[in-house]
Coordinates of C-alpha atoms and ligand atoms in Angstrom, one line a residue:
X1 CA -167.4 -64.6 78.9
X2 CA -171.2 -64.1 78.5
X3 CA -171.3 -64.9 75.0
X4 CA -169.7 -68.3 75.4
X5 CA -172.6 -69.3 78.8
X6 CA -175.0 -67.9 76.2
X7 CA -173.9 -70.3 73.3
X8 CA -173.0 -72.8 75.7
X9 CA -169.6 -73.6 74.0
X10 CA -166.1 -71.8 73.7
X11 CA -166.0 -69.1 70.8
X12 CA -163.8 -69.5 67.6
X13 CA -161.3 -67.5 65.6
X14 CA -160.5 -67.3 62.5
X15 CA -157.2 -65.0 61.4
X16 CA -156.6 -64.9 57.5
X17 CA -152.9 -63.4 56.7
X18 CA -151.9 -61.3 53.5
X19 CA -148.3 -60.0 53.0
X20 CA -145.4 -61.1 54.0
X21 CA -143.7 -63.0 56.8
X22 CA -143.7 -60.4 59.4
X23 CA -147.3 -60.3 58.9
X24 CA -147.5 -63.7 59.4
X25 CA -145.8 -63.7 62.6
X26 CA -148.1 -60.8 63.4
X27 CA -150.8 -63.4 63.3
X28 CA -149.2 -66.0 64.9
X29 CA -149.2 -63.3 68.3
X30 CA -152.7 -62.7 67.6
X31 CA -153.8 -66.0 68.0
X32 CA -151.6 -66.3 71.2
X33 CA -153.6 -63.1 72.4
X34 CA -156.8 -64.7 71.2
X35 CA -156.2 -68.3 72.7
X36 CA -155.3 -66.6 76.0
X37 CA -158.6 -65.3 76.6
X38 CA -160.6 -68.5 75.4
X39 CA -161.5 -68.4 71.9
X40 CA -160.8 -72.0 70.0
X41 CA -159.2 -71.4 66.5
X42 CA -161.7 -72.0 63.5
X43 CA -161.2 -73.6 60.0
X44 CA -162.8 -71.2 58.0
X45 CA -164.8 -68.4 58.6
X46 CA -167.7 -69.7 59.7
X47 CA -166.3 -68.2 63.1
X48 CA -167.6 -65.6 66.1
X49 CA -164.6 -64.1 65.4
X50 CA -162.9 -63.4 61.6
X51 CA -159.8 -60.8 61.8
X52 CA -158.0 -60.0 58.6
X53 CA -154.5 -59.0 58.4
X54 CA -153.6 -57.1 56.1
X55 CA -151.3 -55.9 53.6
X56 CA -150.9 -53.0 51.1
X57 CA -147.6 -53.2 49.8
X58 CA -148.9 -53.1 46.4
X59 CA -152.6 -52.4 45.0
X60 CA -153.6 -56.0 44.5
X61 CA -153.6 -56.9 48.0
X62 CA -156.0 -54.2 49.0
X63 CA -158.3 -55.3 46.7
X64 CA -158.2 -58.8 47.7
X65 CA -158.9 -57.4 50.8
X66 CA -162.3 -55.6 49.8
X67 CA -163.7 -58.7 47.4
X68 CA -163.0 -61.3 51.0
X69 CA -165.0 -58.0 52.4
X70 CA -167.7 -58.4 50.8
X71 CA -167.9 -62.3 51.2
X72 CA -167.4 -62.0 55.0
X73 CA -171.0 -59.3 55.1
X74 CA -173.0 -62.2 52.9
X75 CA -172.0 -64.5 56.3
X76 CA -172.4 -61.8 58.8
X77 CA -176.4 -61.1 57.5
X78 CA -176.8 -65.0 58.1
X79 CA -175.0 -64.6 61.5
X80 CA -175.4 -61.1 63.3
X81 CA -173.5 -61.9 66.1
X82 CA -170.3 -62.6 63.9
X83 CA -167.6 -60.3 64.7
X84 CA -165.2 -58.4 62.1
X85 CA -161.8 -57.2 62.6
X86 CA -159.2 -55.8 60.5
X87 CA -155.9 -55.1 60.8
X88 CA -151.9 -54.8 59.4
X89 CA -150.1 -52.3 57.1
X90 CA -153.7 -51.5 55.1
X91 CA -155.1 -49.7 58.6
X92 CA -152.6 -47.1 58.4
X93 CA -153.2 -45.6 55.5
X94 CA -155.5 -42.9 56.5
X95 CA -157.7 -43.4 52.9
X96 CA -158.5 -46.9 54.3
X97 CA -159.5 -46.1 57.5
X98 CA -162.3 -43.7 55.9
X99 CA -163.6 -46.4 53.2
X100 CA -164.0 -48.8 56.2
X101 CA -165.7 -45.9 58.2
X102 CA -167.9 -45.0 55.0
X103 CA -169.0 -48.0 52.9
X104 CA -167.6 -51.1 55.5
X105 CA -170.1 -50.4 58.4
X106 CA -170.0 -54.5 59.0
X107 CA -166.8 -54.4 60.4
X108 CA -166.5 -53.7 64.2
X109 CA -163.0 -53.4 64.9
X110 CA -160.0 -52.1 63.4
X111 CA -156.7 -51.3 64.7
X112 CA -153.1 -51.1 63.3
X113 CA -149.7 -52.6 63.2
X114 CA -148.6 -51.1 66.4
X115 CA -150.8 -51.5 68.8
X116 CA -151.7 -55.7 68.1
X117 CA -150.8 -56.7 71.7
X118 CA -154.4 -54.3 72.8
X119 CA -156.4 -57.0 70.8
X120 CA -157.8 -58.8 74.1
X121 CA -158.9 -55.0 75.5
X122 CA -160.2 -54.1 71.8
X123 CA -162.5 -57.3 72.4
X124 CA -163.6 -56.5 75.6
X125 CA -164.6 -52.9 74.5
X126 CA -166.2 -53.8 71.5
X127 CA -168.1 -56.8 73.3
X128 CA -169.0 -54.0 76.1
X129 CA -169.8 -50.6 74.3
X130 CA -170.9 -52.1 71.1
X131 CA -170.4 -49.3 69.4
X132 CA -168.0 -50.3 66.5
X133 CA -163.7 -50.0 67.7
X134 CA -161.3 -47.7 65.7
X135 CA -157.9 -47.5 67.3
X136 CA -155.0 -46.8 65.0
X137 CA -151.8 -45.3 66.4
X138 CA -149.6 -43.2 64.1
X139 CA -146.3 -44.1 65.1
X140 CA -144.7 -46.0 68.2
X141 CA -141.3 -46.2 70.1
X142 CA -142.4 -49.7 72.1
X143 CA -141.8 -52.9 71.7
X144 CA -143.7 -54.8 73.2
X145 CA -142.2 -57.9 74.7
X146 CA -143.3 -61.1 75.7
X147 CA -146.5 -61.7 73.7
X148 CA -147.7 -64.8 73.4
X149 CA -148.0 -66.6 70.5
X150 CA -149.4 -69.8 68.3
X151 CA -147.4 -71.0 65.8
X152 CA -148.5 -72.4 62.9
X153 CA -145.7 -74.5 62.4
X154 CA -144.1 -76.7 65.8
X155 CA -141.2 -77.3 64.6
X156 CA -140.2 -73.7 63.2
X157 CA -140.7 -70.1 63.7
X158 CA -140.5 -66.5 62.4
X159 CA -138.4 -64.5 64.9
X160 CA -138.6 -60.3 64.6
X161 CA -135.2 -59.0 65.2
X162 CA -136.7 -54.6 64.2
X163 CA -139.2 -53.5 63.2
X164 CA -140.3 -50.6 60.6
X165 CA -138.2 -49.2 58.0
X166 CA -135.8 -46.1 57.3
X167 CA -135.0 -46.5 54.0
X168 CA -138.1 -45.1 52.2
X169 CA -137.6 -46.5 48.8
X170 CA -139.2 -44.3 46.4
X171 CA -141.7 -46.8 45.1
X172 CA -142.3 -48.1 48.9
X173 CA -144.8 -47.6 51.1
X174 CA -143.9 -50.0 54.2
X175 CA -142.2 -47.3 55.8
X176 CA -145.2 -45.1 56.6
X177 CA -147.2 -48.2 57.7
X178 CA -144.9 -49.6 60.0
X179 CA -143.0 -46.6 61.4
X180 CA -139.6 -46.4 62.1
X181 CA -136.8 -49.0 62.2
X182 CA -136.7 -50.2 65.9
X183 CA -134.0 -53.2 67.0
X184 CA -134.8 -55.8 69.4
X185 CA -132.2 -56.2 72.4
X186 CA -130.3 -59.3 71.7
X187 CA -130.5 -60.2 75.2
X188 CA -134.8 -60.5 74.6
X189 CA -134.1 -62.1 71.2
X190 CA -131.9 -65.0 72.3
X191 CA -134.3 -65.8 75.3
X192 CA -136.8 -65.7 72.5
X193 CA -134.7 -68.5 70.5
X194 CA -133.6 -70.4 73.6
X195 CA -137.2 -70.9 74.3
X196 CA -138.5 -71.8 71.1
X197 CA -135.1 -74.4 70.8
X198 CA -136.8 -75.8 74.1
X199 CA -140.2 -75.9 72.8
X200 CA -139.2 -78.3 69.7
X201 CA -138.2 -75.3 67.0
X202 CA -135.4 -76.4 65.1
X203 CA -135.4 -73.4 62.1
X204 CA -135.9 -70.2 62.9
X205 CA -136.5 -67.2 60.2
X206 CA -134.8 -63.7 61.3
X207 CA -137.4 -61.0 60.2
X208 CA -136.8 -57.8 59.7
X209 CA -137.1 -54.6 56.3
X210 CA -133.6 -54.7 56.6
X211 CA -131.5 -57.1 58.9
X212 CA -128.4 -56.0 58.0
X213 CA -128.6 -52.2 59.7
X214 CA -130.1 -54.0 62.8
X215 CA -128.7 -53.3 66.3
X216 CA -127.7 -49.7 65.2
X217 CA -129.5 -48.0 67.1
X218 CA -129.6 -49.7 70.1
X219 CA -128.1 -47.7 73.4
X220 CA -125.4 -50.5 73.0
X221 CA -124.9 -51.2 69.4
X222 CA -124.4 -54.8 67.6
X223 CA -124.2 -55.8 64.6
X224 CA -126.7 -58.1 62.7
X225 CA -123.7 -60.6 62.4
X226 CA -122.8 -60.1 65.8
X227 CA -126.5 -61.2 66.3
X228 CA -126.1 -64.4 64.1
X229 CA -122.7 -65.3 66.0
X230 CA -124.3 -65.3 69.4
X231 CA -127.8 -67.6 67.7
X232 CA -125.4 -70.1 66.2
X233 CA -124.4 -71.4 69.6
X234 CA -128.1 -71.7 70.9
X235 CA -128.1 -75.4 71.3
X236 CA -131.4 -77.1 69.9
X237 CA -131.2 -74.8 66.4
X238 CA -130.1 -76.5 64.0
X239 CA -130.9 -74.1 60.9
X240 CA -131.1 -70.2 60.8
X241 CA -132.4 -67.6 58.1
X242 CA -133.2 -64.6 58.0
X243 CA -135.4 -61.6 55.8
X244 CA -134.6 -59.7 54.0
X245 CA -130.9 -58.1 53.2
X246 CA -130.7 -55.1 51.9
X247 CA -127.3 -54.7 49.1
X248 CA -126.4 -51.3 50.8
X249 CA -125.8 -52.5 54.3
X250 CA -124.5 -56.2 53.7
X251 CA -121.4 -56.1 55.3
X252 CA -117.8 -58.3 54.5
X253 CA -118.4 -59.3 58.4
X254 CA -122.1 -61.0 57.5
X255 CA -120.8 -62.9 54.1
X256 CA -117.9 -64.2 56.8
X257 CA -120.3 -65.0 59.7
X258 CA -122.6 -67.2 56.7
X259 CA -119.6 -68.4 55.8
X260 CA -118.3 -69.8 59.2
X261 CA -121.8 -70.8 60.2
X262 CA -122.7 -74.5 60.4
X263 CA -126.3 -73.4 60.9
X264 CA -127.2 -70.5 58.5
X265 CA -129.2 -72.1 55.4
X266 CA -126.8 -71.5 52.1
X267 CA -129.7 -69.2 51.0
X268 CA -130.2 -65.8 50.7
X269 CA -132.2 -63.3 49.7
X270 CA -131.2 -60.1 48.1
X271 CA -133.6 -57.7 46.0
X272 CA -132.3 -56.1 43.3
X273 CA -135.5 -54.4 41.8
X274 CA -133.5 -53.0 39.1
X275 CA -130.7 -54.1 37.3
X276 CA -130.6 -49.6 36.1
X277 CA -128.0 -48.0 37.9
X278 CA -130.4 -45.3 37.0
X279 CA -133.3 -46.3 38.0
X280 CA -131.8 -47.4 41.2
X281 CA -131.4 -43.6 42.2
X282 CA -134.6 -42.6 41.4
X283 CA -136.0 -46.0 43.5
X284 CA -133.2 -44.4 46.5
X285 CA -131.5 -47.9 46.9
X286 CA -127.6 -46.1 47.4
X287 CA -126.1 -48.6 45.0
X288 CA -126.0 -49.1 41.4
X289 CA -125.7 -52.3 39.1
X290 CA -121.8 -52.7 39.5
X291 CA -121.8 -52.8 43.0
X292 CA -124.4 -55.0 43.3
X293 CA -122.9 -57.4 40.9
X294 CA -120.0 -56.9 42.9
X295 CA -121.4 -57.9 46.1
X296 CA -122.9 -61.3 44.7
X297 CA -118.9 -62.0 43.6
X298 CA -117.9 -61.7 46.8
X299 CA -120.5 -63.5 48.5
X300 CA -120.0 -66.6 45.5
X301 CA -116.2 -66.6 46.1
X302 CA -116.9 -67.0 50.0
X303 CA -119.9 -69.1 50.0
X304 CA -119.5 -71.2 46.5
X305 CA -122.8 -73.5 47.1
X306 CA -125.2 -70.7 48.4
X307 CA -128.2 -70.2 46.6
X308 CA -129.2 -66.4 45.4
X309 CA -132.9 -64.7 45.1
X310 CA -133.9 -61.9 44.7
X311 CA -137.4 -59.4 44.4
X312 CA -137.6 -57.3 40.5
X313 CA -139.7 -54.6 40.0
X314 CA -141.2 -54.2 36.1
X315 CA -141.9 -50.6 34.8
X316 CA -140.7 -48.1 37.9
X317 CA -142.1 -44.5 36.5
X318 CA -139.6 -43.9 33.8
X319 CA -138.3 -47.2 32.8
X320 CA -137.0 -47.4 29.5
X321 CA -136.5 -50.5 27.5
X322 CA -132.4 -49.9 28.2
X323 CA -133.4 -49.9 32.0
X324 CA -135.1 -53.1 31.3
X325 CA -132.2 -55.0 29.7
X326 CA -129.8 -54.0 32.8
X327 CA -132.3 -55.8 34.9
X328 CA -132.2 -58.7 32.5
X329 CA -128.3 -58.6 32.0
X330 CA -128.1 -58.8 35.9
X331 CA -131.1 -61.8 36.0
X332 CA -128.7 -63.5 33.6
X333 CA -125.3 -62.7 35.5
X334 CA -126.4 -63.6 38.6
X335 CA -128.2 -66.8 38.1
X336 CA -131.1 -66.8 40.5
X337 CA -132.4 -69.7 42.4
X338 CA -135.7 -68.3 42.5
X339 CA -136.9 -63.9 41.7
X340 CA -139.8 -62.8 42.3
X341 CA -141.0 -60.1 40.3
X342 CA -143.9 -57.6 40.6
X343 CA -145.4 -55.4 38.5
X344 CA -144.9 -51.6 39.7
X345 CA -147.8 -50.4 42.0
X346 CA -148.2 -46.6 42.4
X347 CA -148.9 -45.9 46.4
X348 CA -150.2 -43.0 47.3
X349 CA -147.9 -40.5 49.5
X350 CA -144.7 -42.5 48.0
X351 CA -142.3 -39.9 46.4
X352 CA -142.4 -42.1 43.1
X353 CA -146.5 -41.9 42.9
X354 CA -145.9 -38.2 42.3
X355 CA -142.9 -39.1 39.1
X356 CA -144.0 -38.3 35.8
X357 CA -143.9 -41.0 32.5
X358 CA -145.5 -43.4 34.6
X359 CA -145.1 -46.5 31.6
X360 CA -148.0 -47.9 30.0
X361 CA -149.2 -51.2 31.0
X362 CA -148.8 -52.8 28.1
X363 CA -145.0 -51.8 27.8
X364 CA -145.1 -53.4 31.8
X365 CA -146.7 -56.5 30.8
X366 CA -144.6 -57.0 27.8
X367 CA -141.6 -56.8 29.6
X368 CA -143.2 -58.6 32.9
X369 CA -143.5 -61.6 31.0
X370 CA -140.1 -61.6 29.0
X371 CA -138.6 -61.1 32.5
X372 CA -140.5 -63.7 33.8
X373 CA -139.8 -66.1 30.9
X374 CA -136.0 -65.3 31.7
X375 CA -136.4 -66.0 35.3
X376 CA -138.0 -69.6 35.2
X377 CA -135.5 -70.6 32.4
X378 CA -132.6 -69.6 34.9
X379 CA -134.3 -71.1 38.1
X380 CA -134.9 -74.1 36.1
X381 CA -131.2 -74.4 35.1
X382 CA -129.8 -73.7 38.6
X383 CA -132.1 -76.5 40.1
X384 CA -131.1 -78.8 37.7
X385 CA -127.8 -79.3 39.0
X386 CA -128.7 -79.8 42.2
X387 CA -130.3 -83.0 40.7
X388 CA -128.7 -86.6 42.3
X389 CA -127.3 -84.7 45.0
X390 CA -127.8 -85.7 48.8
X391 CA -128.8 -83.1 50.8
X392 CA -130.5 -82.6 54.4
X393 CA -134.1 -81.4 54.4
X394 CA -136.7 -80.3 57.0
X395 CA -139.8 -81.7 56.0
X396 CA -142.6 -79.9 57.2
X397 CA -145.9 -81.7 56.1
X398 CA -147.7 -84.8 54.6
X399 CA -148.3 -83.6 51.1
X400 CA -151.3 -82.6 50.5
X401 CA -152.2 -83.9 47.2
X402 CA -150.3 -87.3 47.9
X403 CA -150.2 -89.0 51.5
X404 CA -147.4 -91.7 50.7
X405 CA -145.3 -88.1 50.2
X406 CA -144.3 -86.0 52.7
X407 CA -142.9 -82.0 51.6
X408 CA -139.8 -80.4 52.7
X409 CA -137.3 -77.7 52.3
X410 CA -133.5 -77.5 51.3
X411 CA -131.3 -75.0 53.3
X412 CA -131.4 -73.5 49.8
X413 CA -135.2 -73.3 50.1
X414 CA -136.3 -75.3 47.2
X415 CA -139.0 -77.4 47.8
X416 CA -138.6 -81.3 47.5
X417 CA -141.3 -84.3 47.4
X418 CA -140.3 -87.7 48.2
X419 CA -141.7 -91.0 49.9
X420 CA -142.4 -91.0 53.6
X421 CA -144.9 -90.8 56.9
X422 CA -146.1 -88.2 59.6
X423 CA -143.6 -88.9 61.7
X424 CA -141.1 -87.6 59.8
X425 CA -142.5 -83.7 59.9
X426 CA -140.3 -81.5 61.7
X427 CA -137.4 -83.9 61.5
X428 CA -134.4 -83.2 59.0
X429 CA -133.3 -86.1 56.8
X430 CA -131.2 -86.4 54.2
X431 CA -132.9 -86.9 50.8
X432 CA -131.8 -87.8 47.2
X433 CA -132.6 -85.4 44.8
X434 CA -133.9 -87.6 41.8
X435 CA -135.7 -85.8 39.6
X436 CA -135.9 -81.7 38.6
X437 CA -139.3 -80.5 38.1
X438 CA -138.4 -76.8 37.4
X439 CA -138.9 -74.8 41.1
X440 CA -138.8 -78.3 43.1
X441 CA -138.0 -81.6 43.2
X442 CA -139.4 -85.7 43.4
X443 CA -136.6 -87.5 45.8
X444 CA -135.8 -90.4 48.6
X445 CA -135.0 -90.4 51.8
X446 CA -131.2 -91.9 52.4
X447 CA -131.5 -93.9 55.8
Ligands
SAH1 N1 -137.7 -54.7 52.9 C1 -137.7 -55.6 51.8 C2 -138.9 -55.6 51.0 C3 -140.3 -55.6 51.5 S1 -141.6 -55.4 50.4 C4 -136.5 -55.1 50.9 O1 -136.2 -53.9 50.9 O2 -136.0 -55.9 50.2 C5 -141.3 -56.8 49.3 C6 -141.1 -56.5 47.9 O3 -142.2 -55.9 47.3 C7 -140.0 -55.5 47.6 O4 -138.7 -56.1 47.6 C8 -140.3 -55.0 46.2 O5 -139.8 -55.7 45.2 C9 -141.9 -55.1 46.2 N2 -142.5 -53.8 46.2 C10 -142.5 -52.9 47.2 N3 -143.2 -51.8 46.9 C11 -143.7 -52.1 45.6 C12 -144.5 -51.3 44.7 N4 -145.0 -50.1 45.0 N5 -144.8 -51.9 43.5 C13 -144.4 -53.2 43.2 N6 -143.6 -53.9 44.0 C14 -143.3 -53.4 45.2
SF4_2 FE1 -139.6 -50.9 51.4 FE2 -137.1 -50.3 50.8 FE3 -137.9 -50.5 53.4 FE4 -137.7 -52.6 51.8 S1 -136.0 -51.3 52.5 S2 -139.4 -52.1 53.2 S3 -138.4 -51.9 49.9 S4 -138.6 -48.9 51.9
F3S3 FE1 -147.4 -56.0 53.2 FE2 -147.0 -54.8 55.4 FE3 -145.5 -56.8 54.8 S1 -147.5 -53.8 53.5 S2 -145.4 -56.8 52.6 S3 -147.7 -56.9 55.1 S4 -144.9 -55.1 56.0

């Protein structure tokens, strides 16, 4: 590239990630793009190149989004040839788009979340027209296959099974920024898998809105634990999750397939966001509190050891302090591992944006933090008995605080601490929990 004879070195990168893990992986393919054509990644973002990826799930993360902004113009009037780039679930939201045209005149490309695999020809335009680069597409039928990709981790890797979402949860917003629900073929998902097994990827994390309605409608349908039948024999994996389960589709055949599985992690993740049965209408979940509860019995009387989380959601337009004590009673039947809970976010063009009785913030906060208070208590309790048992971790880096420690992960997902070297990362080794510290844990490795 002319730039890089002109500088007389190779140009850098630098991708920051907001949201959530199919973000993440979203990232992971851009740097593949951008690695492909030359550029070097960065550690910060002192870069040629700075692309943010973003996320606007709720209101928060837009407006980290705007204050990085504003840091990333202070470097770009030190640095004029810096380039900008946004893009993720933020871009396509049309109200976005004209903000950045307006007030963001710094940044010189932007594109959505279904057109990342044109990154490389964005570039090239940008770099030749310099004009600034607007490319969003509304919706998309393609998937595109065979992207390249650089993983953050070596030794494990997110895996998108669909993509989008039909459910439109009335609070939810996901659905209009990432389309509709589109399955992988299983035949391109276990050549994925099988590849990744080869490169050194021992755990691999199933992504999707809702895994359990994948392969539906696919020209030959499959179910998701169809899918997680046919990964289990993939020789080299050695641990399998997957994100995230929606209650209404979780079928008697997927509790069985976890349940037979030597490989799927004892963990899963299942949001409730309201423990209301009436609430749960007007979020459009199709199921209420009973058969929620229900459907962690089952799962507890098939799968005794596996651990539960969940997502909450505090003060939904209309929540009364009865609705809030359903999602407390269920907090306390259930027992989480680990919940995490959000404050409602109102986004525009969602059917709930338009509700009436919208609760006041203080009414949310209160009952934010009792919920909250309620969740760490549990989570601290449920980790607690895990305490002197042995169990096999992945550890996945030297910790950073401590180099004599190294950090890993249960198949439950909790974190654990305990003595050892580099060498160790991406290996899985059995470790004595010792000691509880709430969310995680100090232990040694049994050799
Ligand atoms: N597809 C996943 C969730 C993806 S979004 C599912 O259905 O479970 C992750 C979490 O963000 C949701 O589970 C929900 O708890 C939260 N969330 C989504 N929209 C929100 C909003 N408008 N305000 C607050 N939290 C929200
Ligand atoms: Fe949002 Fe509901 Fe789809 Fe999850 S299932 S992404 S909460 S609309
Ligand atoms: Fe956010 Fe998009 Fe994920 S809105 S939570 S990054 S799908």
């Amino acid at each position: 590239m002319k730039k890089e004879r002109e500088t007389g070195r190779r140009l850098t990168f630098f991708i920051q990630t907001f949201g959530c893990q199919m973000n993440a992986r979203d990232s992971e393919k851009l740097a593949g793009i951008l690695t492909r054509i030359g550029f070097e990644p960065a550690e910060d973002e002192a870069a040629d190149l700075v692309l943010y990826n973003t996320c606007t799930v709720r209101d928060n993360a837009n407006q980290r989004v705007y204050g990085r902004l504003g840091h990333l113009n202070s470097l770009k009037k030190k640095n004029p040839d810096m380039l900008i780039a946004l893009c993720g679930c933020m871009m396509q939201e049309e109200s976005v788009i004209e903000k950045i045209r307006q007030s963001y005149r710094f940044v010189d490309i932007v594109f959505g979340t279904h057109n990342i695999f044109k990154l490389a020809e964005l570039l090239y335009e940008k770099l030749t027209r310099r004009d600034r680069v607007i490319d969003i597409w509304q919706e998309t039928d393609r998937i595109v296959e065979e992207l390249p990709a650089e993983r953050k981790y070596p030794f494990k890797s997110g895996v998108n099974i669909m993509f989008g979402c039909n459910n439109f949860c009335s609070y939810c917003i996901v659905p209009y920024v990432r389309g509709r629900e589109r399955s992988r073929k299983p035949e391109d998902i276990l050549l994925e898998i099988k590849r990744l097994a080869k490169d050194g990827v021992v755990e691999i994390m199933l992504l999707g809105q809702n895994v359990n309605s994948y392969g539906k409608n696919l020209k030959e349908p499959i179910t998701f634990a169809e899918l997680l039948r046919k990964i289990e024999e993939i020789e080299g994996i050695e641990r399998i999750r997957f994100m995230t389960s929606h209650p209404k589709d979780l079928s008697g055949d997927l509790i069985e397939a976890i349940r037979d599985s030597k490989k799927i992690c004892r963990h899963l993740h299942l949001p409730l966001q309201s423990g209301s049965s009436r609430i749960l209408k007007e979020m459009n979940r199709h199921y209420d509190k009973g058969q929620y509860l229900g459907l962690v019995k089952k799962i507890r009387e098939a799968v005794p050891d596996i651990a539960l989380t969940t997502d909450i959601i505090v003060g939904f337009p209309g929540e009364t302090e009865e609705d809030f004590l359903e999602t407390m009673d269920v907090v306390e039947q259930v027992g989480y591992e680990s919940a995490f809970t959000f404050i409602y976010s109102k986004r525009t063009g969602t059917p709930a944006a338009k509700m009436e009785c919208q609760v006041p913030q203080e009414v949310v906060k209160n009952r934010f933090d009792r919920l909250l208070e309620k969740v760490q208590a549990i989570a601290a309790k449920r980790a607690g008995a895990y305490t002197g048992r042995v169990e096999p971790v992945l550890v996945e880096e030297v910790n950073a605080q401590d180099e004599a420690l190294v950090t890993g992960r249960l198949g439950s997902n909790f974190v654990v601490h305990f003595p050892g070297s580099r060498e160790m990362v991406g290996k899985i080794v059995n470790v004595e929990l010792k000691e509880c510290k709430g969310f995680y844990f100090y232990g040694e490795a049994i050799t």
